[in-house]
mmCIF file of C-alpha atoms and ligand atoms in Angstrom:
data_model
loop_
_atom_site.group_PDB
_atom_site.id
_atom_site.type_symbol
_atom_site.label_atom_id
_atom_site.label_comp_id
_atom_site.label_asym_id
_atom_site.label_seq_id
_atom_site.Cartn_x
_atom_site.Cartn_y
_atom_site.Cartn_z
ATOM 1 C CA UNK A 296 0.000 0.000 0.000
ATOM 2 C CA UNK A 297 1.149 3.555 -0.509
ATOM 3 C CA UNK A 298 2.464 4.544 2.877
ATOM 4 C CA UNK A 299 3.942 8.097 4.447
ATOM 5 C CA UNK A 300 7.547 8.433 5.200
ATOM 6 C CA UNK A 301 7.073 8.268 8.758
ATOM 7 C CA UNK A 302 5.381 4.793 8.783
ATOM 8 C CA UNK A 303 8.394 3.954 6.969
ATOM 9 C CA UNK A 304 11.500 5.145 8.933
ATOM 10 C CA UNK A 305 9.210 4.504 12.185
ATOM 11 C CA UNK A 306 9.782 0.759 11.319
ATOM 12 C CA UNK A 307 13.588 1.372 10.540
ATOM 13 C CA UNK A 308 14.615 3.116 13.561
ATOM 14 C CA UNK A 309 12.722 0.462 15.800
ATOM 15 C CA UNK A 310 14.700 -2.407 13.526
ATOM 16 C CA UNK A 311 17.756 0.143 13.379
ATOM 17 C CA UNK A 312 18.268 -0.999 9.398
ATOM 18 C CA UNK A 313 18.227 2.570 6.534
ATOM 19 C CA UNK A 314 15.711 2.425 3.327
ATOM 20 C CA UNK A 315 17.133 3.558 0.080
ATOM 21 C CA UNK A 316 15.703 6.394 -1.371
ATOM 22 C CA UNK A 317 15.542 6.058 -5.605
ATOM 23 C CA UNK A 318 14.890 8.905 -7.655
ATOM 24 C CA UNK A 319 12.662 8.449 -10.546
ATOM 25 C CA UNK A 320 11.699 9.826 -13.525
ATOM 26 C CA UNK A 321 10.331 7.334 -15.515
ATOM 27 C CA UNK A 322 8.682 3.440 -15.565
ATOM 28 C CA UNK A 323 11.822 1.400 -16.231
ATOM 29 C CA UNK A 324 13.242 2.800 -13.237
ATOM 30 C CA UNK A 325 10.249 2.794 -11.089
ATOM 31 C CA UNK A 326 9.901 -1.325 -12.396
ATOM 32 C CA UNK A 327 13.920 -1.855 -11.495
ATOM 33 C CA UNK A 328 13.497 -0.716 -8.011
ATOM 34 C CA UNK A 329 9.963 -2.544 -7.312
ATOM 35 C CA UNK A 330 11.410 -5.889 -9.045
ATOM 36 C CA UNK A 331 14.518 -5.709 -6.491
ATOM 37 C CA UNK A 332 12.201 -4.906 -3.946
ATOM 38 C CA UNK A 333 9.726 -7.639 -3.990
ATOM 39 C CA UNK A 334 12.814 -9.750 -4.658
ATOM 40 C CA UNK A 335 14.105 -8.668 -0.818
ATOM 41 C CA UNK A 336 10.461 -7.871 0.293
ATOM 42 C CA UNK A 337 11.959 -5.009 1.182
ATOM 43 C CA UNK A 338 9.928 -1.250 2.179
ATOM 44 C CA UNK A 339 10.152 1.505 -1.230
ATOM 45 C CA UNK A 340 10.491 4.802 -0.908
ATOM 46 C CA UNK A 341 10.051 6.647 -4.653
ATOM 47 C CA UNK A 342 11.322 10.246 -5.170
ATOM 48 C CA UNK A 343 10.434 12.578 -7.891
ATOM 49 C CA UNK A 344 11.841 15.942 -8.284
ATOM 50 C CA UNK A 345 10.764 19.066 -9.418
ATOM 51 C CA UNK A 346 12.552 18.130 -12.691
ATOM 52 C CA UNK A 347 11.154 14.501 -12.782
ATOM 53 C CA UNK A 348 8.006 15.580 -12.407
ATOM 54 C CA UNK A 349 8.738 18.405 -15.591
ATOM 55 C CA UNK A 350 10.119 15.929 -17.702
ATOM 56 C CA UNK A 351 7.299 13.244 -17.130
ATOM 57 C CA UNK A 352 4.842 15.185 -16.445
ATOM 58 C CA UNK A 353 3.051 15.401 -13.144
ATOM 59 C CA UNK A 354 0.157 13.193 -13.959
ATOM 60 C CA UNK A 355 2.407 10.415 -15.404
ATOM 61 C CA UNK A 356 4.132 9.974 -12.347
ATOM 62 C CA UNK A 357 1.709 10.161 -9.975
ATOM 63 C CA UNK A 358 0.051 7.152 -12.136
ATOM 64 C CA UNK A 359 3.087 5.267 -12.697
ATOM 65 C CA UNK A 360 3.913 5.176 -8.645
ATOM 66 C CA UNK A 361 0.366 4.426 -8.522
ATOM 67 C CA UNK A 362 0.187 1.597 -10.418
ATOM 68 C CA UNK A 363 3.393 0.476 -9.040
ATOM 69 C CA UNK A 364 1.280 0.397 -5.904
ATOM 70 C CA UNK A 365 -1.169 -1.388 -7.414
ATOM 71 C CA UNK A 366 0.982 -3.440 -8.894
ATOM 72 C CA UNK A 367 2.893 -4.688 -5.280
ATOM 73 C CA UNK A 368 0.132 -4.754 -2.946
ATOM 74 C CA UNK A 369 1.713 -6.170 -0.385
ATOM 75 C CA UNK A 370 4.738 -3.742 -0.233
ATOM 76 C CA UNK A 371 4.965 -0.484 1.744
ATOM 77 C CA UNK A 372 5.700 2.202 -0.872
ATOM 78 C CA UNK A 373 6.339 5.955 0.009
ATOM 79 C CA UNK A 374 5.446 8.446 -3.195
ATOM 80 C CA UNK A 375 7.868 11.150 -1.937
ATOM 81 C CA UNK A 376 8.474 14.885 -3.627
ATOM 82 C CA UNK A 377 12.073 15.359 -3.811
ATOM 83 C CA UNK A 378 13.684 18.358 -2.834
ATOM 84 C CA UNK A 379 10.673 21.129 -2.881
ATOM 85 C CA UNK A 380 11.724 24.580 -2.929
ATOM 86 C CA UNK A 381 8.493 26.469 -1.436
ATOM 87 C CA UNK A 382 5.069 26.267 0.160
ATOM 88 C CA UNK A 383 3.421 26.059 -3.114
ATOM 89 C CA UNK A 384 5.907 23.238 -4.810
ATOM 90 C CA UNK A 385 5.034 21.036 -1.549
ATOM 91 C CA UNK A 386 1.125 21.356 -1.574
ATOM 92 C CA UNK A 387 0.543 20.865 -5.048
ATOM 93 C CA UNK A 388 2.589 17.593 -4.502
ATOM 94 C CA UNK A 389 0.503 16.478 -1.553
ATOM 95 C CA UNK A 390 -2.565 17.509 -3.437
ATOM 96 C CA UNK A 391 -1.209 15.348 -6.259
ATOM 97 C CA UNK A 392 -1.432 12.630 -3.598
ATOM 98 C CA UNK A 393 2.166 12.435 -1.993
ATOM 99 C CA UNK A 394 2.367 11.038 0.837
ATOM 100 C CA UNK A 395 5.629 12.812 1.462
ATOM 101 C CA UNK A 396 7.277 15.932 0.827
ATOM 102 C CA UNK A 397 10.798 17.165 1.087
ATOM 103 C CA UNK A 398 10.614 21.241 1.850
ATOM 104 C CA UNK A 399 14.447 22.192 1.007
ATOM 105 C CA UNK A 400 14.542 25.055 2.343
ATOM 106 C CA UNK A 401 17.936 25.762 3.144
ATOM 107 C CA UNK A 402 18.209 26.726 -0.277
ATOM 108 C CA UNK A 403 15.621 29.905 -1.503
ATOM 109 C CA UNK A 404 12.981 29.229 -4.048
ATOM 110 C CA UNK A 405 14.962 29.525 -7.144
ATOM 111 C CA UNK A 406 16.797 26.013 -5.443
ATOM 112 C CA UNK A 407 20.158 27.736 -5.896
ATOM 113 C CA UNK A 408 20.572 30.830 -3.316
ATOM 114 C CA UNK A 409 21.567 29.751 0.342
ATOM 115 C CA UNK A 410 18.465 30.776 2.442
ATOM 116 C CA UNK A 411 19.077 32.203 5.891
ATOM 117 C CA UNK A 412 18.084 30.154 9.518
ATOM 118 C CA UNK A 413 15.191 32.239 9.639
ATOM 119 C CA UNK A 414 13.629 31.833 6.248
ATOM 120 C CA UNK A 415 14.309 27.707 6.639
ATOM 121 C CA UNK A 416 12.346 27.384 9.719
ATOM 122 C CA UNK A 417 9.551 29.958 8.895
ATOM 123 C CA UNK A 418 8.381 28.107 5.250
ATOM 124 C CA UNK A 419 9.366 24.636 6.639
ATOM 125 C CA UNK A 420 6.633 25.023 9.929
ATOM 126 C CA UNK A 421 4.328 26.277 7.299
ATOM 127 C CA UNK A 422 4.857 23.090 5.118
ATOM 128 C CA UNK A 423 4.603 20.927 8.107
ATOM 129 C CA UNK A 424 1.368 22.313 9.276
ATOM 130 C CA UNK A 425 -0.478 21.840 6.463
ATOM 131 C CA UNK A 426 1.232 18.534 5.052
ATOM 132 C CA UNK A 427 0.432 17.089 8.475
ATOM 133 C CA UNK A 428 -3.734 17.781 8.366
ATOM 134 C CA UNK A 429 -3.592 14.931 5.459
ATOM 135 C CA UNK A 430 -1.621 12.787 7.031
ATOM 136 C CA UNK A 431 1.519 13.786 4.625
ATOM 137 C CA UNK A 432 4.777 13.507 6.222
ATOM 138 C CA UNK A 433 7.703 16.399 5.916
ATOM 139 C CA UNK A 434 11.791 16.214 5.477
ATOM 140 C CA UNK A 435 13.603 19.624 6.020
ATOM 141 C CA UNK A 436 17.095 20.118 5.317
ATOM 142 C CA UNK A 437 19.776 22.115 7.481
ATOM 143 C CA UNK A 438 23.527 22.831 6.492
ATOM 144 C CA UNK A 439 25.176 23.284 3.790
ATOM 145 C CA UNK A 440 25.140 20.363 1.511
ATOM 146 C CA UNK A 441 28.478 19.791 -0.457
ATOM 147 C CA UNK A 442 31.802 18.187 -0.540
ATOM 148 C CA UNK A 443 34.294 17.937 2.451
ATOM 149 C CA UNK A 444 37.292 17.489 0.019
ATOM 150 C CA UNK A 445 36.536 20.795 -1.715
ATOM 151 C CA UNK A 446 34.783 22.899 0.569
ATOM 152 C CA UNK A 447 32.117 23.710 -2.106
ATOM 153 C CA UNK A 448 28.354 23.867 -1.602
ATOM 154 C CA UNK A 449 26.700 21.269 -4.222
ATOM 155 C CA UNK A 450 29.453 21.856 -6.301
ATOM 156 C CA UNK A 451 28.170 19.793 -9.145
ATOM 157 C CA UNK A 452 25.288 20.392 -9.905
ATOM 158 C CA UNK A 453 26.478 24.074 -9.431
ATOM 159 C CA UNK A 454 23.843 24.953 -6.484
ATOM 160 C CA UNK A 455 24.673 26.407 -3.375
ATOM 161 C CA UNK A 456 27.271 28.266 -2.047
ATOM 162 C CA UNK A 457 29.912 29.360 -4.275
ATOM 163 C CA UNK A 458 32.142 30.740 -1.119
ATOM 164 C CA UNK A 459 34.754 28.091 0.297
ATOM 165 C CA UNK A 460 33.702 27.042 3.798
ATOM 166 C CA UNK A 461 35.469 25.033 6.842
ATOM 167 C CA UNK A 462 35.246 21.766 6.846
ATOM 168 C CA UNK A 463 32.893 22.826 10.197
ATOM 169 C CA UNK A 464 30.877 25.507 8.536
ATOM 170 C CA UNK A 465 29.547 22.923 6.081
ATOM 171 C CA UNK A 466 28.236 20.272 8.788
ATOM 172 C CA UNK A 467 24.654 20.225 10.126
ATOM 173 C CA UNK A 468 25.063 21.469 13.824
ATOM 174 C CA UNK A 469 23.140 19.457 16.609
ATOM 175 C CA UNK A 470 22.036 22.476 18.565
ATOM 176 C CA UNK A 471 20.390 24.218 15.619
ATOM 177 C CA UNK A 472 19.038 20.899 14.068
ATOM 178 C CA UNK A 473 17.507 20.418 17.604
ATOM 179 C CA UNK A 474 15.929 23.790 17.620
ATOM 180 C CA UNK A 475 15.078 23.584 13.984
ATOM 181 C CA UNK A 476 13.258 20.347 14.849
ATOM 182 C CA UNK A 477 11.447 21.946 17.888
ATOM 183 C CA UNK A 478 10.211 24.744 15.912
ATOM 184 C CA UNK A 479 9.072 22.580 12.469
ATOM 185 C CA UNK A 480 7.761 19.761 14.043
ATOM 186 C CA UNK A 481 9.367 17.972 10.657
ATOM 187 C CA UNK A 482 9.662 13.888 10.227
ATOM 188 C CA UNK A 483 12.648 13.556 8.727
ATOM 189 C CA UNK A 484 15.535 16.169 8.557
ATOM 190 C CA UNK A 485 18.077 16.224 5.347
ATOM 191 C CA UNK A 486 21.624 16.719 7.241
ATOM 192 C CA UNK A 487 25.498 17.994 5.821
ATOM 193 C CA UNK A 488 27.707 14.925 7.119
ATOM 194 C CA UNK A 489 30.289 15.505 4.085
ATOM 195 C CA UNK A 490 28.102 14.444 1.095
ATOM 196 C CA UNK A 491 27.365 16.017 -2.174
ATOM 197 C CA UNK A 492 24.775 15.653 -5.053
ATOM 198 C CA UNK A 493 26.328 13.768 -8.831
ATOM 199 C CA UNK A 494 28.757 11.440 -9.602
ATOM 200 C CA UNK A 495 31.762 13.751 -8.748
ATOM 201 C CA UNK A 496 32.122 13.958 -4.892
ATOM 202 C CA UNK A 497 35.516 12.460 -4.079
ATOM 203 C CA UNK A 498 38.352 12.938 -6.729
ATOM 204 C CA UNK A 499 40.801 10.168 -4.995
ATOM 205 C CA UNK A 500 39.689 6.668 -4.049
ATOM 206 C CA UNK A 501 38.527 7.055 -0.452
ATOM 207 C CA UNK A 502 40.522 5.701 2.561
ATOM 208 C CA UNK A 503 38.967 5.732 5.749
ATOM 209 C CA UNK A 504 36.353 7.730 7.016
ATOM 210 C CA UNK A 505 34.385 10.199 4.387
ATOM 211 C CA UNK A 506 31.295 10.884 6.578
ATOM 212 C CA UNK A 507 31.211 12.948 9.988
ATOM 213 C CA UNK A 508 30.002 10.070 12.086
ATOM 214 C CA UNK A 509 30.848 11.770 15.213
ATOM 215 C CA UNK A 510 28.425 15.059 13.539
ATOM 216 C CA UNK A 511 25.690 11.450 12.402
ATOM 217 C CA UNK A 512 26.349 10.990 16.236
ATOM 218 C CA UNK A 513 25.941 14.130 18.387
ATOM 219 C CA UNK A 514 22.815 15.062 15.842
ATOM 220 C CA UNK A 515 21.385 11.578 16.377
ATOM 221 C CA UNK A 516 21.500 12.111 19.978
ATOM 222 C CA UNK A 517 19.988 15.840 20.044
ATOM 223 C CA UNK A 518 16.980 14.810 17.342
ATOM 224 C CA UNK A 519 16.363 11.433 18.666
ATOM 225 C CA UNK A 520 12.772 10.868 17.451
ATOM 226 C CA UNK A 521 13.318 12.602 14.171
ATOM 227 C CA UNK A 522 14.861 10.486 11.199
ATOM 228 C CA UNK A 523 18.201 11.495 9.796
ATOM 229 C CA UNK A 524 18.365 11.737 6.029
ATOM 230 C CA UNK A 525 21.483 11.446 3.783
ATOM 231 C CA UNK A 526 21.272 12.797 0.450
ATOM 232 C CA UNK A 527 24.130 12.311 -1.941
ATOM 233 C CA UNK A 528 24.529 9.053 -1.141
ATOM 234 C CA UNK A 529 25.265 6.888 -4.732
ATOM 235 C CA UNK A 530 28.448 5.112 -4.458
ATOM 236 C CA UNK A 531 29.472 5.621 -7.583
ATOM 237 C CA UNK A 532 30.497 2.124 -8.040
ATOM 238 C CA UNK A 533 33.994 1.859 -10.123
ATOM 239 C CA UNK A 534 32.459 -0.934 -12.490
ATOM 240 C CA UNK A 535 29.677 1.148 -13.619
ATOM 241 C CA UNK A 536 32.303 3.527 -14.623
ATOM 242 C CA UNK A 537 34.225 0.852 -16.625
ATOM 243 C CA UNK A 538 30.996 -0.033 -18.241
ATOM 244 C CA UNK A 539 30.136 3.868 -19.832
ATOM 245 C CA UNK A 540 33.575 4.289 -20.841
ATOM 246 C CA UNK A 541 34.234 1.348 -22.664
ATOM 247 C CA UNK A 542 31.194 1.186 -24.507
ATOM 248 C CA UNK A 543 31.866 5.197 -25.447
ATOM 249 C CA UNK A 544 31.193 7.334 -22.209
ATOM 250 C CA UNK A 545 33.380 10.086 -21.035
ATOM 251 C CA UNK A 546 33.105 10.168 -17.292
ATOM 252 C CA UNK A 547 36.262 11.925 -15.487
ATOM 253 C CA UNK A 548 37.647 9.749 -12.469
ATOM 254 C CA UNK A 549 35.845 10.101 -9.317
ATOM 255 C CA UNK A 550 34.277 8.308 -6.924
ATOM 256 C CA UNK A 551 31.395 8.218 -4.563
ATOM 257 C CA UNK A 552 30.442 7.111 -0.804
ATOM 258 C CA UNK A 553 31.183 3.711 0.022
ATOM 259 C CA UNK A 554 28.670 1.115 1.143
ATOM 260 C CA UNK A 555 30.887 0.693 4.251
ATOM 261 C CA UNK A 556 30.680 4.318 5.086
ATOM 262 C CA UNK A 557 26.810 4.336 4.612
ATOM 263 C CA UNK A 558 26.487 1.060 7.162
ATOM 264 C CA UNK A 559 28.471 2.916 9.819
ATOM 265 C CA UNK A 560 25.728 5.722 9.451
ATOM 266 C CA UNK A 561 22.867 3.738 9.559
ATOM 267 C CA UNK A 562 24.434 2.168 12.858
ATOM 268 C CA UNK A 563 24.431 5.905 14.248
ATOM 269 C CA UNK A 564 21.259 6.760 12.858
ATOM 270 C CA UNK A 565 20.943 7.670 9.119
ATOM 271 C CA UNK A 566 17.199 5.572 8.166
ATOM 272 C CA UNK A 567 16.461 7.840 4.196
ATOM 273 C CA UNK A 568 19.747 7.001 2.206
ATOM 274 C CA UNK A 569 19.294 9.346 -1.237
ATOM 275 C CA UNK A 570 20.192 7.383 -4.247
ATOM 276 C CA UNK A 571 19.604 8.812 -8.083
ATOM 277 C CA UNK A 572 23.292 8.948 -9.517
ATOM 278 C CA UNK A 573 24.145 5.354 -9.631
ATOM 279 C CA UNK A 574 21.020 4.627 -11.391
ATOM 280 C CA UNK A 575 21.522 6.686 -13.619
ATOM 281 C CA UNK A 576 24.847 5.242 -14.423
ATOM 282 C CA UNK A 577 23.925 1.222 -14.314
ATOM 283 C CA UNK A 578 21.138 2.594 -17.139
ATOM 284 C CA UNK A 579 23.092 4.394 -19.327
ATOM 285 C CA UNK A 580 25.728 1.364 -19.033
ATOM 286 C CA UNK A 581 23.966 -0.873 -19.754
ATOM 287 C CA UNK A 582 21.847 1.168 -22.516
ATOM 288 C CA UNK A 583 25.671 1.629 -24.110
ATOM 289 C CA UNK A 584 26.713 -1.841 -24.180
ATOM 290 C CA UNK A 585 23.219 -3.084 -25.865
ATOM 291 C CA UNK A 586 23.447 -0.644 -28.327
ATOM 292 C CA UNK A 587 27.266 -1.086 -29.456
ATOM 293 C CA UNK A 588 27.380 -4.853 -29.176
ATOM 294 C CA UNK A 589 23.933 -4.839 -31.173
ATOM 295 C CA UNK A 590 24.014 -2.324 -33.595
ATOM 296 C CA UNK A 591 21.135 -3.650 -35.877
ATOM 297 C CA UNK A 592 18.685 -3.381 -32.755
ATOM 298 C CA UNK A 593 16.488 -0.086 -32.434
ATOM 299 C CA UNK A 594 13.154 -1.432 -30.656
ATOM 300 C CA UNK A 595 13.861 0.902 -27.497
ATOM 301 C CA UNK A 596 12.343 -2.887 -25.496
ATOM 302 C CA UNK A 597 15.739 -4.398 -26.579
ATOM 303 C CA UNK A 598 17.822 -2.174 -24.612
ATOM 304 C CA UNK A 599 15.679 -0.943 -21.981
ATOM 305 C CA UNK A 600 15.402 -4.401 -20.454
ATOM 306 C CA UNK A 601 18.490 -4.935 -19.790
ATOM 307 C CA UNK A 602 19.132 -1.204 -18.184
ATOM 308 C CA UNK A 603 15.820 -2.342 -15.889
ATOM 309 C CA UNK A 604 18.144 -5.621 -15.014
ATOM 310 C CA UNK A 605 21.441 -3.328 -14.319
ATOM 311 C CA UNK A 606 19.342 -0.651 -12.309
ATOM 312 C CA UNK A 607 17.408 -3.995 -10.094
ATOM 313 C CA UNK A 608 20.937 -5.062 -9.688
ATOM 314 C CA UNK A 609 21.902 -1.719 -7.790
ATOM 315 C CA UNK A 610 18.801 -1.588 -6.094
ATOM 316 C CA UNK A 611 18.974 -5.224 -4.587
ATOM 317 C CA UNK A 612 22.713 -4.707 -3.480
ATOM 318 C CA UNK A 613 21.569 -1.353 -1.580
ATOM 319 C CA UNK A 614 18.401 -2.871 0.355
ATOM 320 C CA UNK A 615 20.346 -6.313 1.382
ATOM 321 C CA UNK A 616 23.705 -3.773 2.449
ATOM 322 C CA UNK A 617 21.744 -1.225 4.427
ATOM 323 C CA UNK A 618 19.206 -4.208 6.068
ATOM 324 C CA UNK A 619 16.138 -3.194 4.627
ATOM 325 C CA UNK A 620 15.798 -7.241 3.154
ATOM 326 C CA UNK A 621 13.200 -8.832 4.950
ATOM 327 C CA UNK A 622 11.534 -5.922 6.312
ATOM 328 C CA UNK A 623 8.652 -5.366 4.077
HETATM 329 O O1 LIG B 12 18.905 15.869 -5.708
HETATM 330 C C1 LIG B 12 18.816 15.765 -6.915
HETATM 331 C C2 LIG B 12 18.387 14.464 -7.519
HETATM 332 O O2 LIG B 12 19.514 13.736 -7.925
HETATM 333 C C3 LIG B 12 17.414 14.727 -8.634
HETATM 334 O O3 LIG B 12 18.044 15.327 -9.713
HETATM 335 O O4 LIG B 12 16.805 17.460 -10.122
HETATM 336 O O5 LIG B 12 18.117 16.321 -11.954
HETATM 337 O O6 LIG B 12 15.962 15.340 -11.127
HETATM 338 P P1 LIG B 12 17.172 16.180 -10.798
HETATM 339 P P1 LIG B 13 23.269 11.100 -5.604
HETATM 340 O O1 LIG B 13 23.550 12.131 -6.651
HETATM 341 O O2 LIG B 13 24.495 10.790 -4.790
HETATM 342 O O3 LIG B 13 22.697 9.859 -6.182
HETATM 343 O O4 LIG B 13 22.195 11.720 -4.585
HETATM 344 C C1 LIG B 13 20.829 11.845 -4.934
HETATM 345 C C2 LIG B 13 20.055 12.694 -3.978
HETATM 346 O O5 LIG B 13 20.506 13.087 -2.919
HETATM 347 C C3 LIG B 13 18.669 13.034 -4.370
HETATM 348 O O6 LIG B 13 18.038 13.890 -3.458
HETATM 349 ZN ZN1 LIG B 14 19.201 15.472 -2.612
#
């Protein structure tokens, strides 16, 4: 049944296991991640952007998660707006029939100025107060999303700050999140533990620790009861790489957070793990290959079944890693 986000990460926090959070944009991707799910009986949570829901149009994927629903009776499945920028982005997603929203408002409503404290709390509250009257749960988002390495805001997808910050500047802090929590009354809350949106967020091989845990920690322990999202999260696994270039791609070295990394924060209390990048990259491997080792093909079936199969194949990984297997 289509479930909110709370009923969700309720049930992960009890069983202390994170869900993986897919974007999508379209019905091969929405059939990869229910196929992997039913395969693990494991809980869904679908996100659509503002830009998913412009290139599919709005309609489209409210039906499609809908008749994934339909489809998978039996599985809890969260239909979850993605990074809103204001009131009005929000409400026309829960009067779509959401039964989540993300409020971003640490960014302004042109999703690419920094928003002050003050701004965050005051449109988040509003969100929360009307999301909550239909039984539609909220995520905010506090601190500065971006890379540790660089010190840049978002850098990739070229939102957020421009300026250089500490290393400290950039991570959530506990005593705001727990006074940004008091004065929202939000479900879930977005964090800065040293990820960043895209395939580019580390440009060496990590060693060691990539993630704050000791910030995952202290904010765990100030927001107990409200549950810590990471966004940025794709590991930008190194044969997915190997697969675009050598069917054509040009992808730059770089690499992403590893599944290790993301188990250590679900121990200290990460439960939405954001996921859109590596999909996209096990898709447009797999699209490659089918295409160059087939070149006589062109019914789009022929190579959009096996970029379902590549994308189920991430998908399945992710719920049996972060414990989500089993807990449908
Ligand atoms: O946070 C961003 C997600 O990866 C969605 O990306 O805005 O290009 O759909 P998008
Ligand atoms: P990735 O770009 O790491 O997949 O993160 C996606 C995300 O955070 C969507 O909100
Ligand atoms: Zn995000």
């Amino acid at each position: 049944p289509l479930v909110s986000l709370r009923t969700v990460l309720d049930h992960a926090a009890e069983h202390q296991y994170g869900v993986p959070a897919f974007n999508v944009n379209n019905l091969e991707q929405i059939h990869a991640i229910l196929q992997a799910a039913d395969a693990t009986q494991s809980p869904v949570i679908l996100q659509a952007s503002s830009g998913a829901r412009k290139y599919a149009g709005e309609m489209f994927v409210k039906h499609l998660i809908e008749a994934a629903v339909a489809s998978y009776p039996k599985l809890p499945v969260v239909m979850h707006q993605d990074h809103g920028t204001s009131l009005a982005v929000c409400m026309s997603a829960v009067n779509l029939g959401f039964s989540s929203v993300m409020m971003d408002g640490s960014l302004k409503e042109d999703g690419k100025t920094p928003a002050d404290y003050h701004y965050n709390v005051t449109v988040t509250r509003e969100v929360v107060q009307l999301a909550h009257q239909k039984g539609v749960s909220v995520e905010g988002e506090l601190g500065c999303l971006g890379s540790l390495e660089t010190g840049m805001g978002e850098e990739e997808d070229g939102v957020g700050a421009n300026r250089k910050l500490s290393h400290d500047e950039m991570l959530t802090d506990p005593e705001q999140a727990r006074q940004f929590v008091e004065a929202t009354g939000v479900d879930a809350l977005a964090i800065a533990i040293g990820t960043s949106h895209g395939a580019y967020k580390f440009t060496r091989p990590p060693t060691g620790e990539v993630l704050a845990i000791e910030r995952i920690k202290a904010i765990h322990e100030a927001i107990p009861h409200t549950h810590l999202v990471m966004h940025g999260s794709s590991s930008v696994p190194q044969e997915l790489l190997s697969e675009v270039r050598e069917f054509g791609g040009d992808i730059k070295p770089t690499w992403g957070v590893p599944v290790a990394e993301i188990q250590r924060a679900i121990k200290y209390g990460v439960r939405k793990i954001n996921i859109d990048t590596d999909l996209r990259l096990a898709m447009t491997g797999a699209i490659r290959k089918h295409l160059m080792t087939n070149p006589a093909d062109f019914d789009p079936r022929a190579y959009l079944k096996p970029a379902i199969a590549a994308m189920r194949a991430v998908c399945e990984a992710r719920y049996q890693e972060f414990g989500a297997a089993g807990m449908a």
